[in-house]
Amino acid sequence: MLASVGFLLLNFLALSAASTYPNYHAEFHDDDEEISDSAKWWQTGAFYQIYPRSFKDSNGDGVGDLNGISSNLPYLKDLGITATWLSPIFTSPMADFGYDIANFTEIAPIFGTMADFEALMVKAKELDIKIILDFVPNHSSDECDWFKRSAAGEEEYKDFYVWHPGRMVDGKRQPPSNWISVFHGPAWEWHPGRKEYYLHQFVKKQPDLNYRNPKVREAMNNVLRFWLAKGVSGFRIDAVPHVFELGPNAQNEYRDEPRNDGDNDPNDYGYLQHIYTVDQPETIDLVYSWRAVLDEFQRENGGEDRILMAETYSPIEIVMKYYGNGTAEGAQLPFNFLLISELTNASNAQAYAMTVQKWLQYMPAGRTANWVLGNHDKPRVGSRLGSDRVDMLNMLITTLPGASVTYQGEELGMTDVWISWKDTVDPSACNTNPSIYEQFSRDPERTPFQWSNAKDAGFSNANKTWLPIGPDYQVVNVEQENQTPLSHLNIYKKLLSLRKESKTLQQGATEVKALNGAVLAVKRMLQNEQTYITVLNIYDGVETVNLQQFFNDLPQELQVVVISGRSIVKEGDLVKTDSIQLQPKDSLVLRSTSTFYSGYSSGGQFPLPWSIYLGLGQVALYLSYRQILTLN
């Protein structure tokens, strides 16, 4: 009798666990497979973009600088940031605010000195924050020594840039092709000294380098090596798709690009279909060659991975090639801009789900996803998708698999600032006119970071900052939000802390589903670990959803881990999975309260830990032994 009780007890406990603590799926790992802890630092990294001009001014000139960044690295540490990418800090006449580089291995005086940079590297190392630099390969400044020598016809530099004598039309010299600059107007500029046109896909003070010249490739490889030797952990590659353009034909003629019938302004970049000036096949191989430079440096010097992050808004089939192929490695993180380019304020939950799934479905096996909400070239997420969606979007990018990328201020919920034509400084806008400049300006998302409610939002003590301060700085700032428990800032901190402590969020499998038109849900699951569910109510109605209808292996209750400022539940509450109620624009991160499960799903059975089976087996044997003694 006692033996039978022991046997029944063992089965009862196993079945009880099966119905109460669902956790993982059979397809993840074999029962005896160990979960790897060897993820690279960047694979689940929290990346943070700093736009140096607008982060912190340390010397009162109204422009941010390196010492301002150094003094506030503890802020990034407090956030939980893994690495910070700095927009260009190199010597430049600032025609495009640092993206027109005169010397690729010097620090611009407006940002400080090389000694300041080296001090920043020391501070970052102390805090275990990695530094990523901007690498701008497509062009230099026309004030770069290379360009001056090329324009003068020096043999060593003669073909460092893309030059052409132009074409004769009705006896008059014309540009070599009809190509248009990204920043409005012709992409060819006549140089009176050399008496030839040079190509500039951006402003005319940014001549395009000629990567068909091996000397140019090696010169830029040496730029990478220089900064690697300074201790940086990698590079964000700027404007990658533009690096190559279709070369001239046998008659030394460039082809015109075809018209885009949807645009009637002949000076607008959208006027043409850019089939010859972006996404040329050689570009991918060039990125692979830069990865080889980083890998060579690592082999020779040791240490952790040095990485490439590639900026490309190309079609996704092309973006995926940047990861690498069967024989060559590419960028570890080609930027995923789908959340920027494919979602609008009107997008529903199905659109969100499709956007997330698109990247995961196209991404080659074994690669790492990344999720970018904003940058210095695009309207801030709070302005683009709604300031009342900031928390849910930060929940989304920090609980999806892979790395997250945050643009400075978006952890606070900073929004775009209206800039008058008089105060506009962005060349993309200044090359237009007062009636249309706003649709081209990037100044609104580049305004100074808001540290406090003090003068100039704590950014500077100058009489005038390089761009105006946001009018909401007295409420939206670090000091204020640090004191508010459910501020955007504190929610962001909790999310990064949660990802650092959760193996599931770092390594688990992912399901992304629209539960209806308003609610998006993300499930993360990993064997022997807690399951997480992130739910977002994208719209303005109260929503009640049954997670059991959409996801297998969920318990009857989940625990609330992170809430938004709109939630009526509290952290630590238990909520029924068949009736999760979400307030308008509400979002929650939930998790299971147990890590083990035994039952059937997807044709597989999941055992409890062997220690539990062993203990229960010993109980059963003991009861059987007692039964034998009783019978004797």
XYZ file of C-alpha atoms in Angstrom:
632
model
C 0.000 0.000 0.000
C 2.725 2.479 0.987
C 4.657 1.602 -2.152
C 1.581 2.380 -4.232
C 1.243 5.698 -2.447
C 4.878 6.518 -3.243
C 4.348 5.692 -6.901
C 1.174 7.794 -7.067
C 2.927 10.662 -5.288
C 5.685 10.720 -7.873
C 3.238 10.820 -10.785
C 1.016 13.378 -9.096
C 3.855 15.832 -8.554
C 5.094 15.475 -12.121
C 1.634 16.052 -13.597
C 1.003 18.950 -11.236
C 4.180 20.669 -12.415
C 3.150 20.054 -16.029
C -0.113 21.947 -15.687
C 1.193 24.823 -13.581
C 4.722 25.770 -14.714
C 5.016 25.657 -18.485
C 8.339 27.044 -19.589
C 10.095 25.855 -22.707
C 9.720 24.058 -25.998
C 11.188 20.717 -27.061
C 12.656 22.205 -30.229
C 15.001 24.479 -28.277
C 17.475 22.023 -26.756
C 17.859 18.356 -26.105
C 17.165 17.422 -22.500
C 20.842 16.962 -21.670
C 22.099 19.965 -23.629
C 23.728 22.712 -21.592
C 22.797 26.344 -22.226
C 25.852 28.244 -23.468
C 27.084 31.253 -21.507
C 29.573 32.218 -24.211
C 27.574 34.968 -25.949
C 29.785 37.767 -27.264
C 29.528 41.147 -25.539
C 27.784 42.739 -28.524
C 25.205 40.013 -29.121
C 22.922 41.256 -26.345
C 24.522 44.695 -26.010
C 22.689 47.892 -25.171
C 24.174 50.438 -27.589
C 23.749 54.179 -27.091
C 24.403 56.786 -29.755
C 25.969 60.054 -28.618
C 25.793 63.053 -30.931
C 28.784 64.905 -29.400
C 27.720 68.434 -30.351
C 24.553 67.985 -28.307
C 25.478 65.751 -25.373
C 27.302 67.959 -22.863
C 29.259 71.232 -23.204
C 32.153 71.392 -20.727
C 33.719 74.713 -21.724
C 30.780 77.061 -22.240
C 30.984 77.526 -26.018
C 27.482 76.149 -26.617
C 28.757 72.973 -28.307
C 29.157 69.558 -26.682
C 32.636 68.064 -26.426
C 34.727 65.078 -25.358
C 35.220 66.234 -21.780
C 31.456 66.618 -21.512
C 31.077 63.005 -22.602
C 33.794 61.768 -20.212
C 32.241 63.489 -17.212
C 28.883 61.864 -17.933
C 29.950 58.308 -18.703
C 28.692 57.345 -15.206
C 25.215 58.259 -16.453
C 25.576 55.627 -19.191
C 26.831 53.133 -16.634
C 23.771 53.842 -14.481
C 21.531 53.243 -17.491
C 23.137 49.855 -18.122
C 24.751 50.731 -21.457
C 27.229 48.266 -22.963
C 28.786 50.502 -25.615
C 28.380 54.025 -26.908
C 28.796 55.070 -30.518
C 30.113 58.610 -31.031
C 29.147 60.535 -34.147
C 32.248 62.053 -35.842
C 34.747 63.839 -33.588
C 37.451 64.316 -36.234
C 39.037 67.455 -37.703
C 36.444 69.051 -39.963
C 35.322 72.432 -41.324
C 31.845 71.313 -40.162
C 30.039 71.809 -43.458
C 28.049 68.707 -42.460
C 28.808 68.861 -38.730
C 31.702 66.438 -38.742
C 30.747 64.146 -41.602
C 33.083 66.204 -43.821
C 36.422 65.036 -42.441
C 39.642 66.926 -43.144
C 41.852 64.555 -41.160
C 40.639 61.080 -40.230
C 43.142 60.631 -37.393
C 42.879 63.998 -35.622
C 40.382 65.291 -33.081
C 38.444 68.426 -34.073
C 39.457 71.310 -31.752
C 35.797 72.127 -31.127
C 35.500 68.722 -29.400
C 38.869 68.788 -27.625
C 42.271 67.197 -28.091
C 43.729 63.739 -28.569
C 44.637 63.828 -24.886
C 40.951 64.415 -24.104
C 40.020 61.426 -26.237
C 42.602 59.231 -24.534
C 41.282 60.334 -21.132
C 37.775 59.389 -22.289
C 39.033 55.933 -23.265
C 40.599 55.462 -19.825
C 37.362 56.500 -18.099
C 35.270 54.251 -20.327
C 37.519 51.272 -19.581
C 37.186 51.903 -15.833
C 33.406 51.790 -16.195
C 33.424 48.859 -18.642
C 31.753 50.910 -21.370
C 33.008 50.243 -24.870
C 33.587 53.068 -27.353
C 32.456 52.781 -30.979
C 33.608 55.466 -33.438
C 31.946 56.691 -36.598
C 33.823 55.596 -39.723
C 32.941 57.808 -42.709
C 34.341 56.035 -45.794
C 32.361 57.499 -48.681
C 33.968 60.930 -48.738
C 36.309 63.376 -47.090
C 36.185 67.139 -46.783
C 37.412 69.198 -49.715
C 39.821 70.648 -47.134
C 41.418 67.229 -46.627
C 45.062 67.156 -47.681
C 44.301 64.170 -49.894
C 41.789 66.171 -51.897
C 44.055 69.194 -52.225
C 46.813 66.994 -53.605
C 44.391 65.177 -55.888
C 43.062 68.464 -57.253
C 46.636 69.571 -57.871
C 47.234 66.425 -59.918
C 49.920 64.887 -57.708
C 50.592 61.402 -59.028
C 50.185 59.658 -55.652
C 46.769 61.230 -55.071
C 45.580 61.908 -58.620
C 42.952 59.137 -58.531
C 42.039 59.301 -54.841
C 38.682 60.831 -55.804
C 36.162 60.387 -58.635
C 37.120 62.879 -61.352
C 35.804 63.325 -64.879
C 36.209 65.993 -67.581
C 32.472 66.013 -68.269
C 30.627 65.618 -71.534
C 30.151 68.062 -74.367
C 26.537 68.848 -75.253
C 25.986 71.252 -78.194
C 29.522 72.495 -77.736
C 29.042 73.202 -74.024
C 30.682 71.281 -71.198
C 28.174 69.527 -68.936
C 28.471 67.258 -65.847
C 29.336 63.624 -66.656
C 25.842 62.377 -65.752
C 22.490 63.499 -64.371
C 23.220 62.177 -60.875
C 21.720 64.115 -57.969
C 23.160 64.733 -54.518
C 21.384 63.393 -51.438
C 21.492 67.009 -50.230
C 19.796 68.521 -53.287
C 21.171 69.586 -56.647
C 23.782 68.064 -58.990
C 26.177 65.465 -57.619
C 29.026 66.790 -59.782
C 31.017 69.946 -59.045
C 33.431 71.684 -61.415
C 36.920 72.263 -59.994
C 38.514 75.275 -61.696
C 42.042 74.283 -60.676
C 42.008 70.739 -62.030
C 39.471 71.675 -64.715
C 37.431 68.562 -64.112
C 34.261 67.613 -62.270
C 34.423 65.674 -59.012
C 31.630 63.516 -57.619
C 29.957 64.389 -54.316
C 26.937 62.317 -53.359
C 26.390 64.647 -50.391
C 27.315 68.346 -50.107
C 29.873 69.740 -52.545
C 32.415 70.049 -49.731
C 32.300 66.237 -49.401
C 34.094 64.789 -52.459
C 33.635 61.033 -52.935
C 36.684 58.825 -52.473
C 37.571 56.420 -55.283
C 37.571 52.875 -53.901
C 38.613 51.425 -57.220
C 42.036 52.776 -56.309
C 43.860 50.270 -54.023
C 45.757 53.161 -52.410
C 42.479 54.602 -51.131
C 41.473 51.259 -49.661
C 44.762 50.918 -47.825
C 44.648 54.512 -46.583
C 41.221 53.913 -45.058
C 42.322 50.537 -43.660
C 45.063 52.458 -41.871
C 42.455 54.796 -40.408
C 40.754 51.770 -38.858
C 44.070 50.465 -37.536
C 44.939 53.852 -36.011
C 41.793 54.014 -33.883
C 41.891 50.310 -33.022
C 45.340 50.942 -31.571
C 43.755 53.693 -29.447
C 41.519 51.054 -27.889
C 38.143 51.494 -29.583
C 35.863 48.458 -29.748
C 34.613 48.998 -33.267
C 33.060 51.304 -35.823
C 29.699 52.375 -37.124
C 30.133 52.660 -40.910
C 28.377 55.725 -42.311
C 26.380 55.767 -45.564
C 27.686 52.375 -46.706
C 25.490 51.969 -49.830
C 26.999 55.085 -51.451
C 30.648 53.999 -51.311
C 30.699 52.622 -54.864
C 28.979 53.904 -57.964
C 28.846 52.304 -61.398
C 32.110 53.084 -63.179
C 32.363 54.639 -66.629
C 32.072 52.463 -69.741
C 34.796 51.757 -72.291
C 34.256 55.229 -73.744
C 34.767 56.761 -70.271
C 31.090 57.727 -70.060
C 28.866 57.539 -66.989
C 25.266 56.409 -67.384
C 22.336 58.642 -66.512
C 19.953 57.323 -63.873
C 16.287 56.929 -64.896
C 13.535 59.285 -63.794
C 11.270 58.648 -60.846
C 7.829 59.758 -62.039
C 6.666 60.345 -58.479
C 8.917 63.395 -58.000
C 8.767 66.555 -60.125
C 11.627 68.544 -58.589
C 14.753 67.974 -60.769
C 17.005 69.012 -57.872
C 15.447 66.610 -55.358
C 17.216 63.322 -54.605
C 13.962 61.454 -55.166
C 13.752 62.720 -58.747
C 15.869 59.787 -59.956
C 15.949 56.040 -59.402
C 19.383 55.462 -57.911
C 20.375 52.272 -59.676
C 23.966 53.320 -60.425
C 24.976 55.249 -57.299
C 23.924 52.982 -54.409
C 24.066 49.280 -53.544
C 26.706 48.325 -56.089
C 28.032 44.747 -55.696
C 31.552 45.877 -54.787
C 30.252 47.577 -51.646
C 29.534 44.302 -49.852
C 33.032 42.975 -50.524
C 34.519 46.225 -49.236
C 32.707 45.775 -45.918
C 34.081 42.229 -45.746
C 37.587 43.622 -46.240
C 37.110 46.051 -43.329
C 35.962 43.167 -41.134
C 39.168 41.368 -42.104
C 41.170 44.369 -40.853
C 39.419 44.175 -37.469
C 39.863 40.418 -37.219
C 43.548 40.705 -38.101
C 44.007 43.293 -35.361
C 42.328 41.015 -32.859
C 44.477 38.044 -33.799
C 47.585 40.149 -33.304
C 46.503 41.966 -30.143
C 43.948 39.725 -28.445
C 41.059 40.991 -26.364
C 37.320 40.960 -27.006
C 35.645 41.261 -30.389
C 35.980 44.501 -32.320
C 32.796 45.035 -34.281
C 31.304 46.745 -37.318
C 27.844 48.319 -37.328
C 26.730 49.223 -40.844
C 24.329 52.035 -41.709
C 22.206 51.011 -44.667
C 18.600 51.681 -45.624
C 18.864 49.274 -48.553
C 16.297 46.584 -49.426
C 16.414 43.854 -46.793
C 17.792 41.239 -49.194
C 20.849 43.459 -49.647
C 21.128 44.391 -45.969
C 21.411 40.713 -45.040
C 24.487 40.333 -47.258
C 26.363 42.694 -44.951
C 26.429 39.948 -42.297
C 28.786 37.874 -44.443
C 28.641 34.836 -46.688
C 29.969 31.295 -46.710
C 33.588 32.393 -47.028
C 33.841 35.888 -45.524
C 32.592 37.614 -42.391
C 30.976 41.039 -42.628
C 29.450 43.496 -40.187
C 28.354 41.878 -36.934
C 25.406 44.293 -36.805
C 24.018 45.704 -40.054
C 21.602 48.254 -38.642
C 17.969 47.179 -38.594
C 16.023 50.335 -39.453
C 12.695 48.600 -40.097
C 11.109 50.065 -36.947
C 11.993 53.486 -38.372
C 11.199 52.968 -42.028
C 8.111 50.737 -41.903
C 6.116 51.899 -38.872
C 4.020 55.055 -38.629
C 1.793 56.612 -36.008
C -1.131 54.771 -37.612
C 0.466 51.290 -37.708
C -1.560 48.550 -36.016
C -0.363 45.509 -34.095
C -0.271 43.390 -37.243
C 2.095 45.902 -38.854
C 4.339 45.827 -35.774
C 4.401 42.031 -35.795
C 5.183 41.832 -39.503
C 7.969 44.401 -39.135
C 9.644 42.472 -36.330
C 9.150 39.104 -38.020
C 10.539 40.411 -41.305
C 14.014 40.881 -39.865
C 13.981 37.578 -38.001
C 12.794 35.677 -41.060
C 15.375 37.186 -43.431
C 18.319 37.061 -41.018
C 20.776 34.247 -41.825
C 21.079 31.451 -39.281
C 23.555 32.088 -36.520
C 23.506 35.890 -36.871
C 22.491 38.480 -34.288
C 19.445 40.731 -34.605
C 19.403 44.385 -33.607
C 16.623 46.914 -33.089
C 17.056 50.636 -33.773
C 14.376 53.150 -32.765
C 16.087 56.384 -33.782
C 19.234 58.270 -34.720
C 20.500 61.752 -35.543
C 19.107 61.594 -39.089
C 15.506 60.613 -38.351
C 12.681 62.208 -36.337
C 12.692 61.086 -32.717
C 10.566 58.064 -31.891
C 8.375 60.147 -29.556
C 7.522 62.467 -32.446
C 7.348 59.788 -35.112
C 5.288 57.133 -33.283
C 3.952 59.108 -30.325
C 5.359 60.267 -27.003
C 2.771 58.036 -25.300
C 4.392 54.989 -26.926
C 7.942 55.600 -25.699
C 7.763 53.073 -22.859
C 6.213 50.307 -24.942
C 8.756 50.747 -27.720
C 11.648 50.612 -25.268
C 10.055 47.454 -23.816
C 9.893 46.007 -27.310
C 13.527 46.580 -28.326
C 14.920 45.409 -24.976
C 12.928 42.174 -24.813
C 13.382 41.119 -28.444
C 16.431 38.922 -29.173
C 19.779 40.543 -29.907
C 21.118 44.062 -29.422
C 19.238 47.316 -28.905
C 20.307 50.762 -30.137
C 19.125 53.932 -28.395
C 19.696 57.476 -29.618
C 20.569 59.909 -26.836
C 17.491 61.356 -25.153
C 15.059 58.685 -26.228
C 15.387 57.034 -22.842
C 13.897 60.310 -21.528
C 11.165 60.606 -24.139
C 12.742 63.680 -25.770
C 10.847 64.777 -28.877
C 11.691 66.860 -31.935
C 12.084 70.611 -31.453
C 10.750 73.015 -34.044
C 13.618 75.064 -35.529
C 12.972 78.257 -37.468
C 14.520 78.853 -40.891
C 16.709 81.501 -39.256
C 18.123 79.014 -36.727
C 18.414 76.088 -39.167
C 21.974 74.895 -39.696
C 21.579 71.433 -41.257
C 22.950 71.572 -44.845
C 20.249 69.164 -45.985
C 17.718 71.891 -45.174
C 19.866 74.943 -45.900
C 20.305 73.760 -49.488
C 16.534 74.161 -50.002
C 14.360 77.199 -49.195
C 12.144 78.553 -46.375
C 8.981 77.025 -47.808
C 10.172 73.401 -47.832
C 13.183 73.258 -45.480
C 11.317 71.507 -42.641
C 10.851 68.298 -44.601
C 14.634 68.068 -45.120
C 15.962 69.338 -41.786
C 17.538 67.006 -39.243
C 18.040 69.768 -36.687
C 14.842 68.969 -34.708
C 16.218 65.611 -33.527
C 19.698 67.005 -32.828
C 18.893 69.579 -30.153
C 20.919 69.546 -26.898
C 20.464 66.782 -24.360
C 18.275 67.750 -21.400
C 20.100 67.104 -18.132
C 18.108 69.271 -15.712
C 15.707 72.206 -15.424
C 18.633 74.626 -15.007
C 19.817 77.121 -17.635
C 20.239 75.520 -21.062
C 18.769 72.302 -19.601
C 22.098 71.701 -17.847
C 23.726 71.141 -21.237
C 25.763 74.362 -21.228
C 26.171 77.745 -19.544
C 26.640 79.567 -22.835
C 24.570 82.581 -23.829
C 23.558 80.698 -26.971
C 23.679 76.977 -27.705
C 24.406 75.710 -31.206
C 20.754 74.674 -31.549
C 17.853 75.834 -29.367
C 16.918 73.896 -26.229
C 13.640 71.953 -26.268
C 10.798 73.922 -24.651
C 9.834 70.943 -22.437
C 13.241 70.702 -20.749
C 11.907 71.658 -17.304
C 9.887 68.434 -17.210
C 11.730 66.115 -19.607
C 15.229 65.898 -18.144
C 17.479 63.435 -16.338
C 17.284 65.097 -12.923
C 13.497 65.226 -12.887
C 12.951 61.751 -14.289
C 15.417 60.166 -11.873
C 13.093 61.284 -9.078
C 9.944 59.943 -10.739
C 9.510 56.162 -10.236
C 7.579 55.491 -13.445
C 9.382 57.972 -15.662
C 10.562 56.924 -19.120
C 14.108 56.978 -17.746
C 13.484 54.666 -14.805
C 11.471 52.234 -16.902
C 14.346 52.151 -19.408
C 16.829 51.382 -16.627
C 14.669 48.524 -15.348
C 14.462 47.051 -18.826
C 18.214 47.027 -19.367
C 18.771 45.595 -15.885
C 16.225 42.865 -16.580
C 17.897 41.867 -19.838
C 21.301 41.659 -18.153
C 19.999 39.291 -15.480
C 17.763 37.096 -17.668
C 19.194 34.229 -19.686
C 15.827 33.920 -21.397
C 15.992 37.452 -22.764
C 19.603 36.955 -23.792
C 19.398 33.508 -25.366
C 15.785 32.398 -25.583
C 13.666 31.643 -28.627
C 11.047 34.154 -29.718
C 7.426 34.246 -30.791
C 5.909 37.546 -31.978
C 2.148 37.780 -32.499
C -0.556 40.375 -32.996
C -3.347 39.307 -30.649
C -5.748 41.730 -32.320
C -5.461 45.041 -34.142
C -4.330 46.828 -30.998
C -2.212 44.373 -28.989
C 1.228 42.999 -29.819
C 2.817 40.240 -27.726
C 6.352 38.843 -27.636
C 7.090 35.527 -25.939
C 10.655 34.601 -24.951
C 11.376 31.086 -23.697
C 14.391 29.012 -22.757
C 14.754 25.574 -21.215
C 15.215 25.614 -17.436
C 14.577 29.378 -17.333
C 11.592 31.628 -16.763
C 9.340 32.492 -19.688
C 8.711 36.172 -20.481
C 5.784 37.817 -22.237
C 5.824 41.466 -23.346
C 2.419 42.909 -24.223
C 1.853 46.282 -25.875
C -1.488 48.041 -26.338
C -0.722 50.265 -29.289
C -4.051 52.109 -29.387
C -6.276 54.234 -27.152
C -8.848 51.677 -26.025
C -8.881 49.373 -23.014
C -8.009 45.854 -24.192
C -8.500 42.476 -22.505
C -6.620 39.585 -24.109
C -6.363 35.847 -23.518
C -2.727 34.834 -23.921
C -3.705 31.162 -23.669
C -5.378 31.404 -27.087
C -2.146 32.441 -28.780
C 0.745 30.810 -26.917
C 1.306 27.244 -25.784
C 2.633 26.200 -22.409
C 1.612 29.203 -20.330
C 0.701 28.925 -16.649
C -2.607 30.217 -15.327
C -0.808 33.232 -13.866
C 2.189 35.370 -14.720
C 4.007 37.854 -12.538
C 4.243 41.527 -13.510
C 7.914 42.512 -13.826
C 7.912 45.921 -15.559
C 4.989 48.317 -15.950
C 4.485 51.537 -17.857
C 3.235 54.827 -16.467
C -0.250 53.908 -17.725
C -0.554 50.557 -15.958
C -3.066 49.906 -13.171
C -1.291 46.731 -12.014
C 1.842 46.894 -9.881
C 5.199 45.179 -10.170
C 5.014 41.833 -8.404
C 1.277 41.377 -9.030
C 0.051 38.066 -10.426
C -2.253 38.346 -13.433
C -4.446 35.696 -15.062
C -3.087 34.773 -18.479
C -6.590 34.236 -19.872
C -7.656 37.801 -19.072
C -4.819 40.339 -19.257
C -6.252 43.862 -19.125
C -4.287 46.695 -20.719
C -5.044 50.379 -20.367
C -4.807 52.701 -23.412
C -1.182 52.772 -24.679
C -0.291 50.461 -21.784
C 2.539 47.931 -21.855
C 3.776 45.216 -19.493
C 6.596 42.724 -19.150
C 5.398 39.510 -17.482
C 7.195 36.313 -16.486
C 6.495 32.856 -15.167
C 7.081 32.230 -11.487
C 8.838 28.893 -12.016
C 11.620 27.630 -14.228
C 10.689 23.957 -14.665
C 7.936 22.149 -16.501
C 6.994 18.562 -17.328
C 4.394 17.754 -19.939
C 3.813 17.429 -23.645
C 4.090 20.043 -26.388
C 5.085 19.927 -30.031
C 5.439 16.181 -29.672
C 8.092 16.424 -26.974
C 8.136 15.597 -23.268
C 9.957 17.841 -20.806
C 11.474 16.353 -17.673
C 11.817 18.039 -14.326
C 15.389 18.401 -13.024
C 16.936 15.029 -12.210
C 17.447 16.062 -8.559
C 13.666 16.248 -8.106
C 13.141 12.844 -9.723
C 15.904 11.379 -7.569
C 14.410 12.804 -4.387
C 10.940 11.574 -5.214
C 12.338 8.194 -6.194
C 14.036 7.933 -2.829
C 10.723 8.735 -1.113
C 9.024 5.982 -3.128
C 11.774 3.476 -2.250
C 11.551 4.417 1.425
C 7.785 3.902 1.441
C 8.223 0.558 -0.337
C 10.796 -0.492 2.277
C 8.374 0.427 5.090
C 5.703 -1.655 3.374
C 8.053 -4.676 3.287
C 8.870 -4.273 6.990
C 5.154 -4.097 7.783
C 4.466 -7.270 5.863
C 7.286 -9.079 7.710
